[in-house]
Amino acid sequence: MNQGEREAKIAQKPTVIPLSQILGQEKAVDFLKQVIAREKIPHAYLFVGVPGIGKTTAAIALAQILNCENPDNGEGCGRCRSCRQIKSGNFPELVFIEAEGRYIKIEQIRDLDHVLGFKPLVGKYRVSVIRQAETMTEEAANAFLKTLEEPPPGNMLVLTVTDPRDLLPTIVSRCQKVAFRPIPAHLIKKWLVAEKRLSEGDATAVARICNGSLGRAKEIAEGEFLRKRKEYIKGIIDVVQDPPLDSIEKVIQLVGRESKKGYEALDLLAIWKSWYRDLMVIKTTGGDSFLINKDFSGELKKVSKNFTIEMLINSLFLIDQAERDLTGSRNLDLMLENIVLGLKSLSLERGEISSSIRTP
Ligand SMILES: [Zn+2]
């Protein structure tokens, strides 16, 4: 699964809300409002940040403001024709380009060029959102560079990207960059309790696990994640204790069916990360008041004896690396195998390895 698929999964239904209601992005929102107020609007933006923090939502809100017939204090009115069409997803001048399969292909950029050639039929601005622009193939990126050089008047391009280093520097330099930050956990927690009716305990766990991504938090709250948490935690306890081959087999089974493997693996890594973070908390504070998996505090205390702080730091580093690898196109089973072996080597209890050492 690549970043584009992940992003598409996280934000399947684009949210239509006013700019100022976007959670935790005051700085980006203020910046956008200032630019609009100055009426010197750049023709291309680059919205930077991890998936699920409001980049696409901001692009839609921007399209709304630019096309609203009665903009009110820097927001769309929500009542005029353009506002209503945007709300219902029928505004013809709001165009989305995203990966078809793994990549944004050159044909998609050619189609976009074709569309940009026409004057907007409705409203003042056509806003074209190129989501996870890093999924453009090399060919597509080169073709897009020409589009970006001189888009016909009345067009605004908004590119979203997780890390701008994954784009051609010539694309980055032609866009006005806007940074979106991970959303603070306390805001996400509050939102989950109010909007998703989660208990305080579940909301705390989800808000700490989702890495500042509201999209991810929603997905966790709506999916099987909370139920799977227990299963995957048992999995990581076993991984450290079982012989290497058994653990690899077990983890691959745990992640399950081929079609959903990528998403499952993401959940698995997120839960394991929360587990190692909790072990760090126990190791460094001795207490359990900051635990994500508070319901496992007994097991955590027991298991923590098998680790040094350095081992825990390195384990967290390994999981981070695996999460990054997962967004590329690498072999998933191989990634799982590596993470299992890596984590096993970072424990005082090393299954077969340690028992064979103990054998005289
Ligand atoms: Zn309006």
Short mmCIF file of C-alpha atoms and ligand atoms in Angstrom, two decimals:
data_model
loop_
_atom_site.label_atom_id
_atom_site.label_comp_id
_atom_site.label_asym_id
_atom_site.label_seq_id
_atom_site.Cartn_x
_atom_site.Cartn_y
_atom_site.Cartn_z
CA MET A 1 0.00 0.00 0.00
CA ASN A 2 1.43 3.35 -0.89
CA GLN A 3 0.86 6.75 0.60
CA GLY A 4 -1.82 7.64 -1.95
CA GLU A 5 -3.92 4.60 -1.16
CA ARG A 6 -3.49 5.28 2.52
CA GLU A 7 -4.56 8.88 2.18
CA ALA A 8 -7.52 7.89 0.01
CA LYS A 9 -8.57 5.36 2.61
CA ILE A 10 -8.21 7.80 5.46
CA ALA A 11 -10.27 10.51 3.79
CA GLN A 12 -12.73 8.68 1.58
CA LYS A 13 -15.44 11.23 2.10
CA PRO A 14 -13.96 14.70 1.92
CA THR A 15 -15.22 16.85 4.75
CA VAL A 16 -16.81 20.17 3.84
CA ILE A 17 -16.44 22.62 6.72
CA PRO A 18 -15.42 26.28 6.91
CA LEU A 19 -11.70 26.98 7.11
CA SER A 20 -11.88 28.14 10.71
CA GLN A 21 -13.51 24.89 11.86
CA ILE A 22 -10.59 22.74 10.77
CA LEU A 23 -9.29 21.12 13.93
CA GLY A 24 -5.89 22.23 15.24
CA GLN A 25 -4.60 24.04 12.13
CA GLU A 26 -4.90 27.65 13.27
CA LYS A 27 -1.54 28.67 11.83
CA ALA A 28 -2.19 27.27 8.35
CA VAL A 29 -5.74 28.64 8.38
CA ASP A 30 -4.62 32.14 9.44
CA PHE A 31 -2.02 32.14 6.73
CA LEU A 32 -4.55 31.14 4.05
CA LYS A 33 -7.02 33.77 5.24
CA GLN A 34 -4.34 36.46 5.07
CA VAL A 35 -3.41 35.51 1.53
CA ILE A 36 -7.05 35.57 0.43
CA ALA A 37 -7.60 38.95 2.11
CA ARG A 38 -4.65 40.42 0.24
CA GLU A 39 -6.25 39.32 -3.03
CA LYS A 40 -2.85 38.40 -4.38
CA ILE A 41 -3.63 34.73 -4.66
CA PRO A 42 -0.85 32.41 -5.83
CA HIS A 43 -1.81 29.98 -8.57
CA ALA A 44 -0.35 26.96 -6.82
CA TYR A 45 -0.24 25.81 -3.23
CA LEU A 46 1.60 22.93 -1.65
CA PHE A 47 -0.10 21.67 1.52
CA VAL A 48 2.43 19.70 3.53
CA GLY A 49 1.76 17.22 6.34
CA VAL A 50 0.84 13.64 7.23
CA PRO A 51 -2.44 12.15 5.96
CA GLY A 52 -5.66 12.91 7.80
CA ILE A 53 -4.86 16.33 9.30
CA GLY A 54 -7.07 18.54 7.14
CA LYS A 55 -5.12 19.31 3.95
CA THR A 56 -7.86 18.26 1.54
CA THR A 57 -10.52 19.76 3.80
CA ALA A 58 -8.64 23.07 3.67
CA ALA A 59 -8.40 22.88 -0.13
CA ILE A 60 -12.18 22.40 -0.35
CA ALA A 61 -12.81 25.29 2.08
CA LEU A 62 -10.51 27.42 -0.05
CA ALA A 63 -12.48 26.56 -3.19
CA GLN A 64 -15.61 27.55 -1.31
CA ILE A 65 -14.26 30.95 -0.23
CA LEU A 66 -12.91 31.76 -3.68
CA ASN A 67 -16.22 30.94 -5.35
CA CYS A 68 -18.73 32.15 -2.77
CA GLU A 69 -21.12 34.86 -3.91
CA ASN A 70 -21.36 36.39 -0.44
CA PRO A 71 -18.19 35.57 1.46
CA ASP A 72 -18.58 36.32 5.10
CA ASN A 73 -15.57 37.26 7.22
CA GLY A 74 -13.21 35.12 5.17
CA GLU A 75 -15.55 32.11 5.03
CA GLY A 76 -17.95 30.77 2.43
CA CYS A 77 -21.58 31.71 3.20
CA GLY A 78 -22.79 28.12 2.91
CA ARG A 79 -26.01 29.22 1.17
CA CYS A 80 -25.16 30.47 -2.34
CA ARG A 81 -25.18 28.18 -5.36
CA SER A 82 -21.41 27.48 -5.35
CA CYS A 83 -21.36 26.84 -1.59
CA ARG A 84 -24.29 24.43 -1.86
CA GLN A 85 -22.78 22.62 -4.84
CA ILE A 86 -19.48 22.22 -3.02
CA LYS A 87 -21.29 20.92 0.06
CA SER A 88 -23.11 18.29 -1.99
CA GLY A 89 -19.99 17.34 -3.93
CA ASN A 90 -21.39 18.55 -7.26
CA PHE A 91 -19.32 21.66 -7.90
CA PRO A 92 -17.89 21.17 -11.40
CA GLU A 93 -14.88 23.41 -10.79
CA LEU A 94 -13.52 21.41 -7.87
CA VAL A 95 -11.34 18.72 -9.40
CA PHE A 96 -9.52 15.91 -7.59
CA ILE A 97 -6.58 14.04 -9.01
CA GLU A 98 -5.36 11.09 -6.98
CA ALA A 99 -3.48 7.84 -7.49
CA GLU A 100 -5.29 5.30 -9.60
CA GLY A 101 -3.88 2.17 -8.03
CA ARG A 102 -0.41 3.11 -6.87
CA TYR A 103 0.37 6.11 -9.02
CA ILE A 104 -0.91 9.31 -10.57
CA LYS A 105 -0.25 8.58 -14.23
CA ILE A 106 0.71 10.86 -17.10
CA GLU A 107 -2.72 10.34 -18.73
CA GLN A 108 -4.35 11.87 -15.66
CA ILE A 109 -2.11 14.95 -15.94
CA ARG A 110 -2.95 15.25 -19.65
CA ASP A 111 -6.67 15.05 -18.82
CA LEU A 112 -6.16 17.75 -16.20
CA ASP A 113 -4.37 19.98 -18.72
CA HIS A 114 -7.32 19.57 -21.03
CA VAL A 115 -9.78 20.63 -18.33
CA LEU A 116 -7.65 23.60 -17.26
CA GLY A 117 -7.78 24.90 -20.83
CA PHE A 118 -11.47 25.79 -20.45
CA LYS A 119 -12.64 28.83 -18.57
CA PRO A 120 -14.46 27.89 -15.33
CA LEU A 121 -18.17 27.52 -16.20
CA VAL A 122 -19.46 28.19 -12.71
CA GLY A 123 -17.82 30.45 -10.17
CA LYS A 124 -14.61 32.41 -10.42
CA TYR A 125 -11.96 29.82 -9.72
CA ARG A 126 -11.42 26.25 -10.65
CA VAL A 127 -9.53 24.53 -7.84
CA SER A 128 -7.72 21.34 -8.79
CA VAL A 129 -6.47 19.27 -5.89
CA ILE A 130 -3.61 16.86 -6.62
CA ARG A 131 -3.71 14.58 -3.62
CA GLN A 132 -0.50 12.93 -2.41
CA ALA A 133 1.37 14.48 -5.30
CA GLU A 134 4.37 12.28 -4.51
CA THR A 135 2.52 9.40 -6.13
CA MET A 136 3.00 10.99 -9.57
CA THR A 137 5.14 8.82 -11.84
CA GLU A 138 8.31 10.49 -13.13
CA GLU A 139 6.61 11.04 -16.49
CA ALA A 140 3.55 12.52 -14.83
CA ALA A 141 5.67 14.80 -12.64
CA ASN A 142 7.58 16.13 -15.62
CA ALA A 143 4.38 16.77 -17.54
CA PHE A 144 2.88 18.43 -14.49
CA LEU A 145 5.85 20.76 -14.21
CA LYS A 146 4.73 22.35 -17.47
CA THR A 147 1.16 22.67 -16.19
CA LEU A 148 2.51 24.36 -13.09
CA GLU A 149 4.63 26.86 -15.02
CA GLU A 150 1.69 28.67 -16.45
CA PRO A 151 -1.79 27.46 -15.60
CA PRO A 152 -4.49 29.31 -17.56
CA PRO A 153 -6.12 32.18 -15.62
CA GLY A 154 -8.96 31.26 -13.24
CA ASN A 155 -7.18 28.10 -12.12
CA MET A 156 -5.72 27.30 -8.76
CA LEU A 157 -3.72 24.14 -8.15
CA VAL A 158 -3.44 22.66 -4.68
CA LEU A 159 -0.96 19.84 -4.19
CA THR A 160 -0.93 17.80 -1.00
CA VAL A 161 2.15 15.89 0.08
CA THR A 162 3.41 14.18 3.23
CA ASP A 163 7.06 15.07 2.68
CA PRO A 164 8.03 17.65 0.02
CA ARG A 165 11.40 15.95 -0.40
CA ASP A 166 9.50 13.27 -2.33
CA LEU A 167 8.64 15.81 -5.05
CA LEU A 168 10.78 17.34 -7.78
CA PRO A 169 12.44 20.46 -6.28
CA THR A 170 11.26 22.39 -9.34
CA ILE A 171 7.64 21.53 -8.45
CA VAL A 172 8.13 22.56 -4.81
CA SER A 173 9.73 25.89 -5.72
CA ARG A 174 6.79 26.86 -7.94
CA CYS A 175 4.23 26.46 -5.15
CA GLN A 176 3.32 28.49 -2.10
CA LYS A 177 4.07 26.10 0.75
CA VAL A 178 1.67 25.78 3.70
CA ALA A 179 2.61 23.51 6.62
CA PHE A 180 -0.09 21.47 8.38
CA ARG A 181 0.82 20.15 11.83
CA PRO A 182 -0.16 16.96 13.62
CA ILE A 183 -3.25 17.76 15.70
CA PRO A 184 -2.71 17.87 19.49
CA ALA A 185 -3.94 14.71 21.25
CA HIS A 186 -6.19 16.57 23.69
CA LEU A 187 -8.17 18.12 20.79
CA ILE A 188 -8.57 14.74 19.12
CA LYS A 189 -9.65 13.15 22.39
CA LYS A 190 -12.28 15.84 22.95
CA TRP A 191 -13.52 15.39 19.39
CA LEU A 192 -13.78 11.59 19.75
CA VAL A 193 -15.82 11.88 22.93
CA ALA A 194 -18.14 14.53 21.44
CA GLU A 195 -18.51 13.23 17.88
CA LYS A 196 -17.89 9.50 18.11
CA ARG A 197 -19.24 8.92 21.60
CA LEU A 198 -16.12 7.05 22.70
CA SER A 199 -15.52 6.45 26.40
CA GLU A 200 -12.80 8.57 28.03
CA GLY A 201 -10.51 5.53 28.15
CA ASP A 202 -10.94 4.52 24.51
CA ALA A 203 -10.68 8.15 23.38
CA THR A 204 -7.41 8.54 25.28
CA ALA A 205 -5.93 5.42 23.70
CA VAL A 206 -7.04 6.41 20.18
CA ALA A 207 -5.88 10.03 20.52
CA ARG A 208 -2.45 8.88 21.63
CA ILE A 209 -2.13 6.22 18.96
CA CYS A 210 -3.26 8.23 15.91
CA ASN A 211 -0.13 10.39 15.69
CA GLY A 212 -2.03 13.64 15.41
CA SER A 213 -4.11 12.50 12.43
CA LEU A 214 -7.84 13.05 12.83
CA GLY A 215 -8.49 10.93 9.75
CA ARG A 216 -6.65 8.05 11.37
CA ALA A 217 -8.47 8.63 14.67
CA LYS A 218 -11.85 8.44 12.89
CA GLU A 219 -10.82 5.31 11.10
CA ILE A 220 -9.67 3.72 14.35
CA ALA A 221 -12.87 4.71 16.16
CA GLU A 222 -15.09 3.37 13.37
CA GLY A 223 -13.17 0.20 12.63
CA GLU A 224 -12.13 -2.93 14.42
CA PHE A 225 -9.04 -1.36 15.91
CA LEU A 226 -10.18 -1.13 19.50
CA ARG A 227 -11.14 -4.79 19.46
CA LYS A 228 -7.93 -5.81 17.68
CA ARG A 229 -5.80 -3.95 20.20
CA LYS A 230 -5.96 -6.84 22.68
CA GLU A 231 -5.17 -9.45 20.04
CA TYR A 232 -2.14 -7.55 18.74
CA ILE A 233 -0.80 -6.85 22.21
CA LYS A 234 -0.92 -10.56 22.96
CA GLY A 235 0.89 -10.98 19.64
CA ILE A 236 3.80 -8.77 20.66
CA ILE A 237 4.15 -10.49 24.03
CA ASP A 238 4.38 -13.81 22.18
CA VAL A 239 6.78 -12.46 19.57
CA VAL A 240 9.37 -11.74 22.20
CA GLN A 241 8.97 -15.19 23.82
CA ASP A 242 8.39 -17.58 20.91
CA PRO A 243 11.05 -19.12 18.65
CA PRO A 244 11.74 -16.87 15.61
CA LEU A 245 9.98 -18.96 12.95
CA ASP A 246 6.85 -19.39 15.07
CA SER A 247 6.64 -15.66 15.71
CA ILE A 248 7.00 -14.72 12.05
CA GLU A 249 4.32 -17.22 11.12
CA LYS A 250 2.04 -15.96 13.87
CA VAL A 251 2.41 -12.30 12.94
CA ILE A 252 1.79 -12.94 9.26
CA GLN A 253 -1.37 -14.83 10.23
CA LEU A 254 -2.40 -12.07 12.59
CA VAL A 255 -2.20 -9.50 9.81
CA GLY A 256 -4.42 -11.77 7.77
CA ARG A 257 -6.00 -11.54 4.38
CA GLU A 258 -3.94 -10.33 1.42
CA SER A 259 -6.29 -7.57 0.30
CA LYS A 260 -6.36 -5.75 3.60
CA LYS A 261 -2.87 -6.60 4.76
CA GLY A 262 -1.44 -3.11 4.38
CA TYR A 263 -4.08 -1.56 6.61
CA GLU A 264 -3.87 -4.37 9.13
CA ALA A 265 -0.10 -4.00 9.30
CA LEU A 266 -0.50 -0.28 10.00
CA ASP A 267 -2.81 -1.05 12.91
CA LEU A 268 -0.46 -3.72 14.16
CA LEU A 269 2.52 -1.35 14.13
CA ALA A 270 0.53 1.43 15.80
CA ILE A 271 -0.52 -0.91 18.61
CA TRP A 272 2.97 -2.28 19.04
CA LYS A 273 4.33 1.24 19.19
CA SER A 274 1.86 2.10 21.95
CA TRP A 275 3.00 -1.03 23.77
CA TYR A 276 6.69 -0.06 23.64
CA ARG A 277 5.86 3.51 24.62
CA ASP A 278 4.01 2.14 27.64
CA LEU A 279 7.01 -0.02 28.52
CA MET A 280 9.15 3.13 28.39
CA VAL A 281 6.71 4.88 30.73
CA ILE A 282 6.88 2.00 33.21
CA LYS A 283 10.68 1.85 32.96
CA THR A 284 11.23 5.58 33.42
CA THR A 285 8.44 6.57 35.83
CA GLY A 286 7.55 3.28 37.49
CA GLY A 287 3.92 4.44 37.52
CA ASP A 288 0.98 3.71 35.25
CA SER A 289 -0.88 7.02 35.06
CA PHE A 290 0.36 7.88 31.53
CA LEU A 291 -0.21 4.50 29.94
CA ILE A 292 -2.09 4.17 26.68
CA ASN A 293 -2.92 0.54 27.41
CA LYS A 294 -3.78 1.05 31.02
CA ASP A 295 -5.89 -2.11 31.08
CA PHE A 296 -2.66 -4.08 30.53
CA SER A 297 -0.67 -2.45 33.31
CA GLY A 298 -0.07 -5.78 35.09
CA GLU A 299 1.42 -7.42 31.99
CA LEU A 300 3.38 -4.28 31.15
CA LYS A 301 5.05 -4.26 34.54
CA LYS A 302 5.94 -7.95 34.24
CA VAL A 303 7.20 -7.70 30.66
CA SER A 304 9.19 -4.51 31.29
CA LYS A 305 11.76 -6.57 33.21
CA ASN A 306 12.89 -8.07 29.90
CA PHE A 307 14.06 -4.74 28.50
CA THR A 308 16.66 -2.09 29.07
CA ILE A 309 15.73 1.50 28.19
CA GLU A 310 18.13 1.37 25.28
CA MET A 311 16.38 -1.73 23.92
CA LEU A 312 13.04 0.04 24.12
CA ILE A 313 14.35 3.12 22.31
CA ASN A 314 15.76 0.94 19.56
CA SER A 315 12.54 -1.04 19.32
CA LEU A 316 10.52 2.15 18.85
CA PHE A 317 12.99 3.24 16.22
CA LEU A 318 12.53 -0.08 14.38
CA ILE A 319 8.74 0.27 14.43
CA ASP A 320 8.98 3.82 13.09
CA GLN A 321 11.18 2.59 10.28
CA ALA A 322 8.72 -0.22 9.48
CA GLU A 323 5.85 2.29 9.35
CA ARG A 324 7.79 4.34 6.84
CA ASP A 325 8.65 1.27 4.77
CA LEU A 326 5.01 0.33 4.69
CA THR A 327 4.13 3.51 2.81
CA GLY A 328 6.58 2.55 0.08
CA SER A 329 6.06 -0.36 -2.25
CA ARG A 330 8.17 -2.88 -0.36
CA ASN A 331 7.31 -6.49 0.24
CA LEU A 332 4.97 -6.60 3.21
CA ASP A 333 5.80 -10.12 4.44
CA LEU A 334 9.48 -9.28 4.34
CA MET A 335 8.84 -6.11 6.30
CA LEU A 336 6.94 -8.10 8.94
CA GLU A 337 9.71 -10.67 9.09
CA ASN A 338 12.29 -7.94 9.61
CA ILE A 339 10.35 -6.21 12.33
CA VAL A 340 9.69 -9.46 14.20
CA LEU A 341 13.34 -10.50 14.11
CA GLY A 342 14.46 -6.98 14.96
CA LEU A 343 12.19 -6.73 17.98
CA LYS A 344 13.14 -10.21 19.17
CA SER A 345 16.80 -9.30 19.16
CA LEU A 346 16.02 -6.30 21.35
CA SER A 347 14.93 -8.18 24.44
CA LEU A 348 16.63 -9.95 27.31
CA GLU A 349 14.36 -12.90 26.63
CA ARG A 350 15.21 -14.09 23.16
CA GLY A 351 13.22 -17.28 22.71
CA GLU A 352 15.37 -19.97 21.10
CA ILE A 353 18.44 -17.80 21.05
CA SER A 354 18.49 -17.21 24.79
CA SER A 355 17.38 -20.77 25.67
CA SER A 356 20.15 -22.22 23.51
CA ILE A 357 22.62 -19.99 25.32
CA ARG A 358 21.31 -21.23 28.65
CA THR A 359 21.69 -24.88 27.60
CA PRO A 360 25.04 -26.16 28.93
ZN ZN B 1 -21.49 31.09 -0.56
#
